[in-house]
Every structure is written in C-alpha cells, then in structure tokens.
Amino acid sequence: MQETRQNRIARLLQKELAIIFQSQTRATHGVMVSVTRVRVSPDLSVCTAYLSIFPSEKGDEILENINKNNKSIRYELGSRMRNQLRIIPELRFFIDDSLDYIEHIDELLKK
C-alpha cells in the first residue's frame, strides 16, 4: 500500500507526464499517448509509468521512441517540477494493455 506522499507525487508525475506526451505527440498525427497509471517507489527514486497508446498497432514503436528519449523527457519533467521535488525519479515506461485485454474478453464473450 502506497503512502500518502507517494500517492500525491504519483498523481503529480502522472499529470505532468501526460502534458509532456500530449505536447510531443501533437507533432506525430494520428497517435495518442495517455498515462494511465503511475507508481513511485517508497524512496521516490523510481517512477514506473504505464502508457496507453492509440492506435495500439504503433505501441511498440512509440514505446521504443519514448525509451530512446528518456533523458530528455526526464529533463523536461525536472524543469516543470523543480519547485515540487528535489530529485526527479528515474523513469520507466511500460505499455498498459488492459484495455486491449478487456476488448478481447468482450469479443470472446459475444461469441
């Protein structure tokens, strides 16, 4: 169970990452990246973010691009949050495929 401070920082990181991805993906038309969930380690040094990418066919390509630009994303996050956090956590990104899984289950139940 995460503590109150971890929850507050996770929500703040989720909001700021969503703004960053929204501004960066405007340049690439037809791709939408949303941050569905953020987990922060107890010592606030690691941030694990789960991304939902639409269309899901481009998910691996977009995730690879995000991981290549991890340092620049962390730098931008640091410049946005320099007044709230002393140390910007290390960022780890994963694809949140729960919506695809739910859609697959619905298709199976309809059959």
Coordinates of N, CA and C in Angstrom, one line a residue:
M1 N 0.8 -1.2 0.0 CA 0.0 0.0 0.0 C 0.9 1.2 0.0
Q2 N 0.6 2.1 -0.9 CA 1.4 3.3 -1.0 C 1.0 4.3 0.0
E3 N 2.0 5.1 0.5 CA 1.7 6.1 1.4 C 1.1 7.3 0.8
T4 N 0.7 8.3 1.6 CA 0.0 9.5 1.1 C 1.0 10.3 0.3
R5 N 2.2 10.5 0.7 CA 3.2 11.3 0.0 C 3.5 10.6 -1.4
Q6 N 3.6 9.3 -1.4 CA 3.8 8.6 -2.7 C 2.6 8.8 -3.6
N7 N 1.4 8.8 -3.1 CA 0.2 9.0 -3.9 C 0.2 10.4 -4.5
R8 N 0.5 11.3 -3.7 CA 0.5 12.7 -4.2 C 1.5 12.9 -5.3
I9 N 2.7 12.4 -5.1 CA 3.8 12.6 -6.1 C 3.4 11.8 -7.3
A10 N 2.8 10.6 -7.2 CA 2.4 9.8 -8.3 C 1.4 10.5 -9.2
R11 N 0.4 11.2 -8.5 CA -0.6 11.9 -9.3 C 0.0 13.1 -10.0
L12 N 0.9 13.8 -9.3 CA 1.6 14.9 -9.9 C 2.5 14.5 -11.1
L13 N 3.2 13.4 -10.9 CA 4.0 12.9 -12.1 C 3.1 12.5 -13.2
Q14 N 2.0 11.9 -12.9 CA 1.1 11.4 -14.0 C 0.6 12.6 -14.8
K15 N 0.2 13.7 -14.0 CA -0.3 14.9 -14.7 C 0.7 15.5 -15.6
E16 N 1.9 15.7 -15.1 CA 3.0 16.3 -15.8 C 3.4 15.5 -17.0
L17 N 3.5 14.2 -16.8 CA 3.9 13.3 -18.0 C 2.8 13.4 -19.0
A18 N 1.6 13.4 -18.6 CA 0.5 13.5 -19.6 C 0.6 14.8 -20.5
I19 N 0.9 15.9 -19.8 CA 1.1 17.1 -20.5 C 2.3 17.1 -21.5
I20 N 3.4 16.5 -21.0 CA 4.6 16.3 -21.9 C 4.3 15.5 -23.1
F21 N 3.6 14.3 -22.9 CA 3.3 13.4 -24.0 C 2.3 14.1 -25.0
Q22 N 1.4 14.8 -24.4 CA 0.4 15.5 -25.3 C 1.0 16.5 -26.2
S23 N 2.0 17.2 -25.6 CA 2.7 18.2 -26.5 C 3.6 17.6 -27.5
Q24 N 4.2 16.5 -27.1 CA 5.2 15.8 -28.0 C 4.5 15.1 -29.1
T25 N 3.3 14.5 -28.8 CA 2.7 13.7 -29.8 C 1.8 14.5 -30.8
R26 N 1.7 15.8 -30.5 CA 0.9 16.6 -31.4 C 1.6 16.7 -32.8
A27 N 3.0 16.6 -32.7 CA 3.7 16.6 -34.0 C 3.5 15.4 -34.8
T28 N 3.3 14.2 -34.2 CA 3.0 13.0 -35.0 C 1.5 12.8 -35.0
H29 N 0.9 13.0 -36.1 CA -0.5 13.0 -36.2 C -1.0 11.5 -36.2
G30 N -2.1 11.3 -35.6 CA -2.8 10.0 -35.6 C -2.3 9.2 -34.4
V31 N -1.5 9.7 -33.5 CA -1.1 8.9 -32.3 C -1.5 9.6 -31.1
M32 N -2.1 8.9 -30.1 CA -2.5 9.5 -28.8 C -1.8 8.6 -27.7
V33 N -1.1 9.3 -26.9 CA -0.5 8.6 -25.7 C -1.1 9.2 -24.5
S34 N -1.6 8.3 -23.6 CA -2.1 8.8 -22.3 C -1.4 7.9 -21.2
V35 N -1.2 8.6 -20.1 CA -0.6 8.0 -18.9 C -1.7 7.4 -18.0
T36 N -1.9 6.1 -18.0 CA -3.0 5.5 -17.3 C -2.7 5.3 -15.8
R37 N -1.5 5.0 -15.4 CA -1.1 4.7 -14.0 C 0.3 5.0 -13.8
V38 N 0.6 5.5 -12.6 CA 2.0 5.8 -12.2 C 2.2 5.3 -10.8
R39 N 3.3 4.6 -10.7 CA 3.7 4.0 -9.4 C 5.1 4.6 -9.0
V40 N 5.3 5.0 -7.8 CA 6.5 5.6 -7.3 C 7.1 4.7 -6.2
S41 N 8.4 4.4 -6.3 CA 9.0 3.6 -5.2 C 8.9 4.3 -3.9
P42 N 9.0 3.6 -2.8 CA 9.0 4.2 -1.5 C 10.0 5.3 -1.2
D43 N 11.2 5.1 -1.8 CA 12.2 6.2 -1.6 C 12.1 7.3 -2.7
L44 N 11.1 7.2 -3.5 CA 10.8 8.2 -4.5 C 11.9 8.4 -5.6
S45 N 12.7 7.3 -5.8 CA 13.8 7.3 -6.8 C 13.4 6.7 -8.1
V46 N 12.3 5.9 -8.2 CA 11.9 5.3 -9.4 C 10.5 5.5 -9.7
C47 N 10.2 6.0 -10.9 CA 8.8 6.2 -11.3 C 8.5 5.2 -12.4
T48 N 7.5 4.4 -12.2 CA 7.0 3.4 -13.2 C 5.7 4.0 -13.8
A49 N 5.7 4.3 -15.1 CA 4.5 4.8 -15.7 C 4.0 3.9 -16.8
Y50 N 2.7 3.7 -16.7 CA 2.0 2.8 -17.7 C 1.3 3.6 -18.7
L51 N 1.6 3.4 -20.0 CA 1.1 4.2 -21.1 C 0.1 3.5 -21.9
S52 N -1.0 4.2 -22.3 CA -2.0 3.6 -23.2 C -1.8 4.3 -24.5
I53 N -1.5 3.6 -25.6 CA -1.2 4.2 -26.9 C -2.3 3.8 -27.9
F54 N -2.8 4.8 -28.6 CA -3.8 4.6 -29.6 C -3.3 5.1 -30.9
P55 N -3.3 4.4 -32.0 CA -3.7 3.0 -32.2 C -2.7 2.1 -31.6
S56 N -3.1 1.0 -31.1 CA -2.3 0.0 -30.4 C -1.3 -0.7 -31.3
E57 N -1.5 -0.6 -32.6 CA -0.5 -1.2 -33.5 C 0.8 -0.5 -33.5
K58 N 0.8 0.8 -33.2 CA 2.1 1.5 -33.1 C 2.7 1.6 -31.7
G59 N 2.1 0.8 -30.8 CA 2.6 0.8 -29.4 C 4.0 0.5 -29.2
D60 N 4.5 -0.5 -29.8 CA 5.9 -0.9 -29.6 C 6.9 0.1 -30.2
E61 N 6.5 0.7 -31.3 CA 7.3 1.7 -32.0 C 7.4 3.0 -31.1
I62 N 6.2 3.4 -30.6 CA 6.2 4.6 -29.8 C 6.9 4.4 -28.5
L63 N 6.7 3.2 -27.9 CA 7.4 2.9 -26.6 C 8.9 2.9 -26.8
E64 N 9.4 2.4 -27.9 CA 10.8 2.4 -28.2 C 11.3 3.8 -28.3
N65 N 10.6 4.6 -29.0 CA 10.9 6.0 -29.2 C 11.0 6.8 -27.8
I66 N 10.0 6.5 -27.0 CA 9.9 7.1 -25.7 C 11.2 6.7 -24.8
N67 N 11.5 5.4 -24.9 CA 12.7 4.9 -24.1 C 14.0 5.5 -24.7
K68 N 14.1 5.8 -26.0 CA 15.2 6.4 -26.5 C 15.4 7.9 -26.0
N69 N 14.2 8.5 -25.9 CA 14.2 9.9 -25.4 C 14.0 10.1 -23.9
N70 N 14.3 9.0 -23.2 CA 14.0 9.0 -21.7 C 14.7 10.2 -21.0
K71 N 15.9 10.5 -21.4 CA 16.7 11.5 -20.7 C 16.1 12.9 -21.0
S72 N 15.6 13.1 -22.2 CA 15.0 14.4 -22.5 C 13.7 14.6 -21.8
I73 N 12.9 13.5 -21.7 CA 11.6 13.5 -21.0 C 11.9 13.8 -19.5
R74 N 12.9 13.2 -19.0 CA 13.2 13.4 -17.5 C 13.7 14.8 -17.3
Y75 N 14.5 15.4 -18.3 CA 14.9 16.8 -18.1 C 13.7 17.7 -18.2
E76 N 12.8 17.5 -19.1 CA 11.6 18.4 -19.2 C 10.8 18.2 -18.0
L77 N 10.6 17.0 -17.5 CA 9.9 16.8 -16.2 C 10.5 17.5 -15.1
G78 N 11.9 17.5 -15.0 CA 12.6 18.2 -14.0 C 12.4 19.7 -14.1
S79 N 12.4 20.2 -15.3 CA 12.2 21.7 -15.4 C 10.8 22.1 -15.0
R80 N 9.8 21.2 -15.2 CA 8.4 21.5 -14.8 C 8.2 21.4 -13.3
M81 N 8.9 20.4 -12.7 CA 8.7 20.1 -11.3 C 9.8 20.5 -10.4
R82 N 10.7 21.4 -10.8 CA 11.8 21.8 -10.0 C 11.5 22.4 -8.6
N83 N 10.3 22.9 -8.5 CA 9.8 23.5 -7.2 C 9.1 22.5 -6.3
Q84 N 8.7 21.4 -6.9 CA 8.0 20.4 -6.0 C 8.9 19.3 -5.5
L85 N 9.9 18.9 -6.3 CA 10.7 17.7 -6.0 C 12.2 18.1 -6.0
R86 N 13.0 17.6 -5.1 CA 14.4 17.8 -5.1 C 15.1 17.0 -6.1
I87 N 14.7 15.7 -6.1 CA 15.3 14.7 -7.1 C 14.2 14.2 -8.0
I88 N 14.4 14.3 -9.3 CA 13.5 13.8 -10.2 C 13.7 12.3 -10.3
P89 N 12.7 11.4 -10.2 CA 12.9 10.0 -10.2 C 13.3 9.5 -11.6
E90 N 14.0 8.3 -11.6 CA 14.3 7.6 -12.8 C 13.0 7.1 -13.4
L91 N 12.8 7.3 -14.7 CA 11.6 7.0 -15.4 C 11.6 5.6 -16.1
R92 N 10.6 4.8 -15.9 CA 10.5 3.5 -16.6 C 9.1 3.5 -17.2
F93 N 9.0 3.2 -18.4 CA 7.7 3.2 -19.2 C 7.4 1.8 -19.6
F94 N 6.1 1.5 -19.5 CA 5.5 0.2 -19.9 C 4.2 0.4 -20.6
I95 N 3.8 -0.5 -21.5 CA 2.5 -0.3 -22.2 C 1.5 -0.9 -21.3
D96 N 0.4 -0.2 -21.1 CA -0.8 -0.7 -20.4 C -1.7 -1.3 -21.4
D97 N -1.8 -2.6 -21.5 CA -2.6 -3.2 -22.4 C -3.9 -3.8 -21.8
S98 N -4.3 -3.2 -20.7 CA -5.5 -3.7 -20.0 C -6.8 -3.4 -20.9
L99 N -6.8 -2.3 -21.6 CA -8.0 -2.0 -22.5 C -8.1 -3.0 -23.6
D100 N -6.9 -3.4 -24.2 CA -6.9 -4.4 -25.2 C -7.4 -5.8 -24.7
Y101 N -7.0 -6.1 -23.5 CA -7.3 -7.3 -22.8 C -8.8 -7.3 -22.6
I102 N -9.4 -6.2 -22.1 CA -10.9 -6.2 -21.9 C -11.6 -6.3 -23.2
E103 N -11.1 -5.7 -24.2 CA -11.8 -5.8 -25.5 C -11.8 -7.2 -26.0
H104 N -10.6 -7.9 -25.8 CA -10.5 -9.3 -26.2 C -11.5 -10.2 -25.5
I105 N -11.6 -9.9 -24.2 CA -12.6 -10.7 -23.4 C -14.0 -10.5 -23.8
D106 N -14.3 -9.2 -24.1 CA -15.7 -8.9 -24.6 C -16.0 -9.6 -25.9
E107 N -15.0 -9.7 -26.8 CA -15.2 -10.4 -28.1 C -15.4 -11.9 -27.9
L108 N -14.7 -12.4 -26.9 CA -14.9 -13.9 -26.6 C -16.2 -14.1 -26.0
L109 N -16.7 -13.2 -25.2 CA -18.0 -13.4 -24.5 C -19.1 -13.3 -25.5
K110 N -19.0 -12.4 -26.5 CA -20.0 -12.3 -27.6 C -20.2 -13.5 -28.4
K111 N -19.1 -14.3 -28.6 CA -19.1 -15.5 -29.4 C -19.8 -16.6 -28.8

